[in-house]
Amino acid sequence: MYKRLKAPLDAQIEVTGLCNHYCQHCYNFWREKNESKLSKNVSLSQENAVDIVRKLGKAEVFNITITGGEPLLNMKTCLSCIETAVSMGMGVGMNSNLTLLTSAMAKALKKAGLNHILTSILGPTSEVHDEITQREGSFERLLKGVKIAHEAGIRISANMVVSQLNFEEIRATAKVVARLGLKSFMATKVGCPGNCSEFSDMALSGAQTVQFLNDLCWIKKNLNMKVDTLEPIPLCGMLGVEKPELFMSRKCNAGVTTMTISYDGSVRPCPSLDISYGNL
């Protein structure tokens, strides 16, 4: 019997629409290369953030994930979200590229109650990573950010968005992640944003999907790391994968066990879609 939940288990809160990167695969459909074209109201205020988190807590949402844009561009609101969620017994995570993280920021996040950050590493070298982020120096700043987070006692996980731009670099990227002291590595095939009509130059073929999943199997066996992929892979797409059971637990939970709340309060089933079902 299908049972309806009274509320999602997890909610992503986009505290800002701004980002210091311009990743070629990005699903943030509102972004602009020229930030002056963005509406001035592109960041969630502390007051509205606290109100939203309290509503989620009263609805018995278990966890929130603070994201963006780049959430560290709206640090005060991040802290307000974390402190409010922790006070209501909710778990809190963050998605960040870590390039803006300072020691003072990391200590403040840890003190507020943040224990985990998921970051993106898009290649094993600055040449690959910086080409995708379209920001020179982003790879070195990421490595520095991971070190700062570790020193503050914040656990870091890494995800690699895999596209035609970095498809051959998965194993090499995992080796970099292992050297950073991280215990888990995720690789996720690039997805077409909901408002994008043409994505063929970035998307992986079926054979490439099987190969990148087998690369993850190799990483688990040879680097002794926990591996996963963040998006569901159809069972029919895993023919030829060495250990398909590693990747069979994922399914699309958009609007069921998870949802996304934008910086303007609109509620969407997932980050990739520009469809709103109301406003908090």
Tab-separated table of C-alpha atoms in Angstrom:
chain	number	residue	atom	x	y	z
A	1	MET	CA	0.000	0.000	0.000
A	2	TYR	CA	1.274	3.448	-0.902
A	3	LYS	CA	1.455	5.754	2.099
A	4	ARG	CA	1.600	9.523	1.917
A	5	LEU	CA	4.037	11.355	4.166
A	6	LYS	CA	2.769	14.336	6.145
A	7	ALA	CA	5.913	16.240	5.085
A	8	PRO	CA	9.189	15.646	3.237
A	9	LEU	CA	12.011	14.063	5.213
A	10	ASP	CA	14.520	16.575	3.898
A	11	ALA	CA	14.234	20.102	2.516
A	12	GLN	CA	16.874	22.006	0.584
A	13	ILE	CA	16.953	25.731	1.273
A	14	GLU	CA	18.598	27.927	-1.361
A	15	VAL	CA	19.805	30.865	0.718
A	16	THR	CA	21.014	32.808	-2.326
A	17	GLY	CA	20.872	32.788	-6.106
A	18	LEU	CA	24.397	34.173	-6.379
A	19	CYS	CA	27.483	32.052	-6.996
A	20	ASN	CA	31.161	32.810	-7.462
A	21	HIS	CA	31.397	30.011	-10.036
A	22	TYR	CA	29.729	29.623	-13.427
A	23	CYS	CA	29.858	25.854	-13.927
A	24	GLN	CA	29.084	24.743	-17.443
A	25	HIS	CA	26.708	21.998	-16.261
A	26	CYS	CA	24.894	24.061	-13.599
A	27	TYR	CA	21.177	23.423	-13.040
A	28	ASN	CA	20.561	26.884	-11.514
A	29	PHE	CA	18.227	28.119	-14.216
A	30	TRP	CA	18.047	31.672	-12.796
A	31	ARG	CA	21.747	32.470	-13.064
A	32	GLU	CA	23.209	35.198	-15.237
A	33	LYS	CA	26.798	35.762	-16.342
A	34	ASN	CA	26.277	39.420	-15.631
A	35	GLU	CA	25.200	39.490	-11.992
A	36	SER	CA	24.034	43.093	-12.361
A	37	LYS	CA	21.107	41.699	-14.379
A	38	LEU	CA	19.922	39.666	-11.416
A	39	SER	CA	17.138	40.976	-9.258
A	40	LYS	CA	18.418	42.717	-6.158
A	41	ASN	CA	16.317	40.320	-4.092
A	42	VAL	CA	18.352	37.166	-4.732
A	43	SER	CA	19.245	36.230	-1.175
A	44	LEU	CA	17.115	34.936	1.671
A	45	SER	CA	16.959	37.272	4.673
A	46	GLN	CA	17.721	35.991	8.160
A	47	GLU	CA	14.168	36.755	9.262
A	48	ASN	CA	12.554	34.840	6.405
A	49	ALA	CA	15.039	31.977	6.794
A	50	VAL	CA	14.192	31.539	10.476
A	51	ASP	CA	10.464	31.633	9.640
A	52	ILE	CA	10.878	28.960	6.949
A	53	VAL	CA	12.977	26.660	9.138
A	54	ARG	CA	10.489	26.973	11.988
A	55	LYS	CA	7.644	26.014	9.640
A	56	LEU	CA	9.634	23.007	8.471
A	57	GLY	CA	10.355	22.018	12.065
A	58	LYS	CA	6.693	22.246	13.038
A	59	ALA	CA	5.857	20.055	10.036
A	60	GLU	CA	8.377	17.519	11.420
A	61	VAL	CA	10.838	17.684	8.558
A	62	PHE	CA	13.867	15.764	9.817
A	63	ASN	CA	16.730	17.445	7.956
A	64	ILE	CA	17.564	20.576	6.005
A	65	THR	CA	20.328	21.100	3.475
A	66	ILE	CA	21.572	24.646	2.991
A	67	THR	CA	22.467	25.356	-0.604
A	68	GLY	CA	22.374	28.056	-3.301
A	69	GLY	CA	23.909	29.439	-5.473
A	70	GLU	CA	26.888	29.426	-3.164
A	71	PRO	CA	25.521	29.583	0.397
A	72	LEU	CA	28.679	31.073	1.910
A	73	LEU	CA	27.851	34.283	0.037
A	74	ASN	CA	24.995	34.658	2.538
A	75	MET	CA	26.828	33.602	5.687
A	76	LYS	CA	24.583	35.310	8.266
A	77	THR	CA	21.504	33.580	6.916
A	78	CYS	CA	23.361	30.245	6.862
A	79	LEU	CA	24.100	30.604	10.565
A	80	SER	CA	20.502	31.557	11.329
A	81	CYS	CA	19.231	28.482	9.448
A	82	ILE	CA	21.637	26.162	11.254
A	83	GLU	CA	20.986	27.545	14.738
A	84	THR	CA	17.206	27.456	14.293
A	85	ALA	CA	17.187	23.942	12.849
A	86	VAL	CA	19.461	22.573	15.582
A	87	SER	CA	17.277	24.175	18.271
A	88	MET	CA	14.309	22.261	16.831
A	89	GLY	CA	16.142	18.943	16.710
A	90	MET	CA	16.691	18.892	12.954
A	91	GLY	CA	19.821	17.677	11.202
A	92	VAL	CA	21.665	20.206	9.023
A	93	GLY	CA	23.975	19.771	6.045
A	94	MET	CA	25.350	22.165	3.456
A	95	ASN	CA	26.294	22.076	-0.222
A	96	SER	CA	29.213	24.419	-0.941
A	97	ASN	CA	32.111	24.780	-3.345
A	98	LEU	CA	34.218	25.717	-0.251
A	99	THR	CA	36.283	28.278	-2.134
A	100	LEU	CA	35.119	31.144	0.090
A	101	LEU	CA	35.582	29.303	3.386
A	102	THR	CA	37.865	30.941	5.951
A	103	SER	CA	38.954	29.588	9.312
A	104	ALA	CA	36.656	32.030	11.111
A	105	MET	CA	33.681	31.007	8.969
A	106	ALA	CA	34.367	27.301	9.514
A	107	LYS	CA	34.551	27.742	13.284
A	108	ALA	CA	31.293	29.724	13.271
A	109	LEU	CA	29.527	27.053	11.192
A	110	LYS	CA	30.765	24.288	13.490
A	111	LYS	CA	29.733	26.205	16.598
A	112	ALA	CA	26.252	26.765	15.153
A	113	GLY	CA	25.860	23.010	14.718
A	114	LEU	CA	26.929	22.182	11.150
A	115	ASN	CA	28.726	18.828	10.923
A	116	HIS	CA	28.808	18.018	7.200
A	117	ILE	CA	29.399	19.754	3.863
A	118	LEU	CA	29.024	18.187	0.424
A	119	THR	CA	31.391	19.819	-2.036
A	120	SER	CA	32.035	19.480	-5.758
A	121	ILE	CA	35.337	18.408	-7.245
A	122	LEU	CA	35.193	18.326	-11.024
A	123	GLY	CA	38.601	16.985	-11.970
A	124	PRO	CA	42.023	15.976	-10.642
A	125	THR	CA	43.818	19.146	-11.770
A	126	SER	CA	43.216	22.864	-11.948
A	127	GLU	CA	43.143	22.621	-15.746
A	128	VAL	CA	40.097	20.350	-15.720
A	129	HIS	CA	38.296	21.734	-12.652
A	130	ASP	CA	38.786	25.419	-13.492
A	131	GLU	CA	37.657	24.929	-17.085
A	132	ILE	CA	34.325	23.572	-15.856
A	133	THR	CA	33.795	26.168	-13.102
A	134	GLN	CA	34.986	28.890	-15.513
A	135	ARG	CA	36.874	30.453	-12.602
A	136	GLU	CA	40.668	30.465	-12.563
A	137	GLY	CA	42.133	29.291	-9.269
A	138	SER	CA	38.952	27.555	-8.085
A	139	PHE	CA	40.664	24.146	-7.769
A	140	GLU	CA	43.379	25.412	-5.431
A	141	ARG	CA	40.826	27.343	-3.369
A	142	LEU	CA	38.723	24.177	-3.081
A	143	LEU	CA	41.682	22.186	-1.734
A	144	LYS	CA	42.368	24.937	0.790
A	145	GLY	CA	38.705	24.993	1.823
A	146	VAL	CA	38.676	21.236	2.484
A	147	LYS	CA	41.703	21.620	4.767
A	148	ILE	CA	40.087	24.511	6.657
A	149	ALA	CA	36.854	22.545	7.142
A	150	HIS	CA	38.739	19.525	8.448
A	151	GLU	CA	40.657	21.664	10.914
A	152	ALA	CA	37.330	22.980	12.250
A	153	GLY	CA	35.971	19.451	12.682
A	154	ILE	CA	33.506	19.575	9.784
A	155	ARG	CA	33.138	16.350	7.813
A	156	ILE	CA	33.455	16.715	4.028
A	157	SER	CA	32.105	14.519	1.240
A	158	ALA	CA	32.931	15.049	-2.426
A	159	ASN	CA	30.768	14.678	-5.507
A	160	MET	CA	32.000	14.827	-9.097
A	161	VAL	CA	29.445	15.870	-11.703
A	162	VAL	CA	30.445	13.754	-14.697
A	163	SER	CA	29.988	15.107	-18.211
A	164	GLN	CA	31.764	14.928	-21.545
A	165	LEU	CA	34.202	17.485	-20.119
A	166	ASN	CA	35.667	15.210	-17.428
A	167	PHE	CA	34.427	11.701	-18.201
A	168	GLU	CA	37.958	10.255	-18.455
A	169	GLU	CA	39.096	11.729	-15.130
A	170	ILE	CA	36.972	9.858	-12.562
A	171	ARG	CA	39.623	7.537	-11.127
A	172	ALA	CA	42.261	10.266	-11.054
A	173	THR	CA	39.837	12.617	-9.301
A	174	ALA	CA	39.026	9.976	-6.675
A	175	LYS	CA	42.755	9.602	-5.951
A	176	VAL	CA	42.942	13.336	-5.234
A	177	VAL	CA	39.937	13.049	-2.915
A	178	ALA	CA	41.559	10.130	-1.089
A	179	ARG	CA	44.760	12.132	-0.584
A	180	LEU	CA	42.665	14.891	0.980
A	181	GLY	CA	41.611	12.408	3.657
A	182	LEU	CA	37.986	12.074	2.558
A	183	LYS	CA	36.377	8.686	3.101
A	184	SER	CA	33.626	8.859	0.484
A	185	PHE	CA	33.504	9.771	-3.190
A	186	MET	CA	30.412	10.224	-5.316
A	187	ALA	CA	30.168	10.637	-9.052
A	188	THR	CA	26.903	11.748	-10.626
A	189	LYS	CA	26.151	11.922	-14.310
A	190	VAL	CA	25.260	15.400	-15.479
A	191	GLY	CA	21.536	16.041	-15.702
A	192	CYS	CA	19.616	18.256	-18.064
A	193	PRO	CA	18.040	21.212	-16.223
A	194	GLY	CA	14.263	21.414	-16.429
A	195	ASN	CA	14.343	24.557	-18.551
A	196	CYS	CA	17.059	23.382	-20.968
A	197	SER	CA	16.055	22.148	-24.420
A	198	GLU	CA	19.503	21.071	-25.681
A	199	PHE	CA	22.082	19.263	-23.555
A	200	SER	CA	23.557	16.680	-25.925
A	201	ASP	CA	27.044	18.193	-25.853
A	202	MET	CA	27.291	17.525	-22.096
A	203	ALA	CA	25.240	14.344	-21.573
A	204	LEU	CA	26.766	10.873	-21.259
A	205	SER	CA	25.830	7.970	-23.485
A	206	GLY	CA	24.523	4.711	-22.053
A	207	ALA	CA	27.909	3.030	-22.526
A	208	GLN	CA	29.664	5.914	-20.793
A	209	THR	CA	27.253	5.664	-17.866
A	210	VAL	CA	28.139	1.991	-17.436
A	211	GLN	CA	31.841	2.836	-17.636
A	212	PHE	CA	31.665	5.587	-14.997
A	213	LEU	CA	29.764	3.264	-12.625
A	214	ASN	CA	32.466	0.648	-13.148
A	215	ASP	CA	35.039	3.327	-12.344
A	216	LEU	CA	33.233	3.783	-9.009
A	217	CYS	CA	33.410	0.020	-8.428
A	218	TRP	CA	37.171	0.206	-9.083
A	219	ILE	CA	37.503	3.103	-6.624
A	220	LYS	CA	35.692	1.186	-3.885
A	221	LYS	CA	37.909	-1.868	-4.401
A	222	ASN	CA	41.272	-0.174	-4.898
A	223	LEU	CA	41.000	3.021	-2.839
A	224	ASN	CA	38.811	1.573	-0.078
A	225	MET	CA	36.389	4.473	-0.299
A	226	LYS	CA	32.631	4.576	0.090
A	227	VAL	CA	31.144	5.282	-3.332
A	228	ASP	CA	27.731	6.317	-4.579
A	229	THR	CA	25.945	8.324	-7.227
A	230	LEU	CA	23.464	11.051	-6.287
A	231	GLU	CA	20.958	10.517	-9.081
A	232	PRO	CA	18.964	7.352	-9.867
A	233	ILE	CA	20.140	5.106	-12.698
A	234	PRO	CA	17.446	2.974	-14.399
A	235	LEU	CA	18.023	-0.735	-13.826
A	236	CYS	CA	18.072	-1.296	-17.575
A	237	GLY	CA	20.935	1.187	-17.781
A	238	MET	CA	23.162	-0.855	-15.477
A	239	LEU	CA	23.660	-3.881	-17.704
A	240	GLY	CA	27.410	-4.456	-17.677
A	241	VAL	CA	28.057	-2.760	-14.330
A	242	GLU	CA	30.314	-4.920	-12.154
A	243	LYS	CA	28.442	-4.316	-8.884
A	244	PRO	CA	25.060	-2.789	-9.767
A	245	GLU	CA	23.804	-3.351	-6.203
A	246	LEU	CA	25.949	-0.389	-5.108
A	247	PHE	CA	23.728	1.974	-7.074
A	248	MET	CA	20.259	0.431	-6.913
A	249	SER	CA	18.942	2.265	-3.836
A	250	ARG	CA	18.549	5.651	-5.532
A	251	LYS	CA	15.201	6.739	-6.927
A	252	CYS	CA	13.602	10.084	-7.694
A	253	ASN	CA	12.036	11.388	-4.474
A	254	ALA	CA	11.251	14.883	-5.739
A	255	GLY	CA	8.170	16.244	-4.025
A	256	VAL	CA	7.801	13.074	-1.939
A	257	THR	CA	10.626	12.767	0.597
A	258	THR	CA	12.450	15.919	-0.449
A	259	MET	CA	11.737	19.404	-1.753
A	260	THR	CA	13.568	22.636	-2.545
A	261	ILE	CA	12.801	26.107	-1.213
A	262	SER	CA	14.182	28.998	-3.239
A	263	TYR	CA	15.648	32.237	-1.893
A	264	ASP	CA	12.349	33.926	-2.807
A	265	GLY	CA	10.323	31.405	-0.781
A	266	SER	CA	8.932	29.417	-3.721
A	267	VAL	CA	8.656	25.666	-3.213
A	268	ARG	CA	9.822	23.296	-5.949
A	269	PRO	CA	9.986	19.483	-6.085
A	270	CYS	CA	13.721	19.513	-6.816
A	271	PRO	CA	16.543	21.989	-7.573
A	272	SER	CA	16.562	21.246	-11.301
A	273	LEU	CA	12.970	22.272	-12.008
A	274	ASP	CA	11.602	25.797	-12.277
A	275	ILE	CA	8.049	24.681	-11.377
A	276	SER	CA	6.720	26.187	-8.146
A	277	TYR	CA	3.884	24.722	-6.086
A	278	GLY	CA	3.483	27.594	-3.656
A	279	ASN	CA	5.449	29.977	-1.475
A	280	LEU	CA	6.519	29.819	2.152
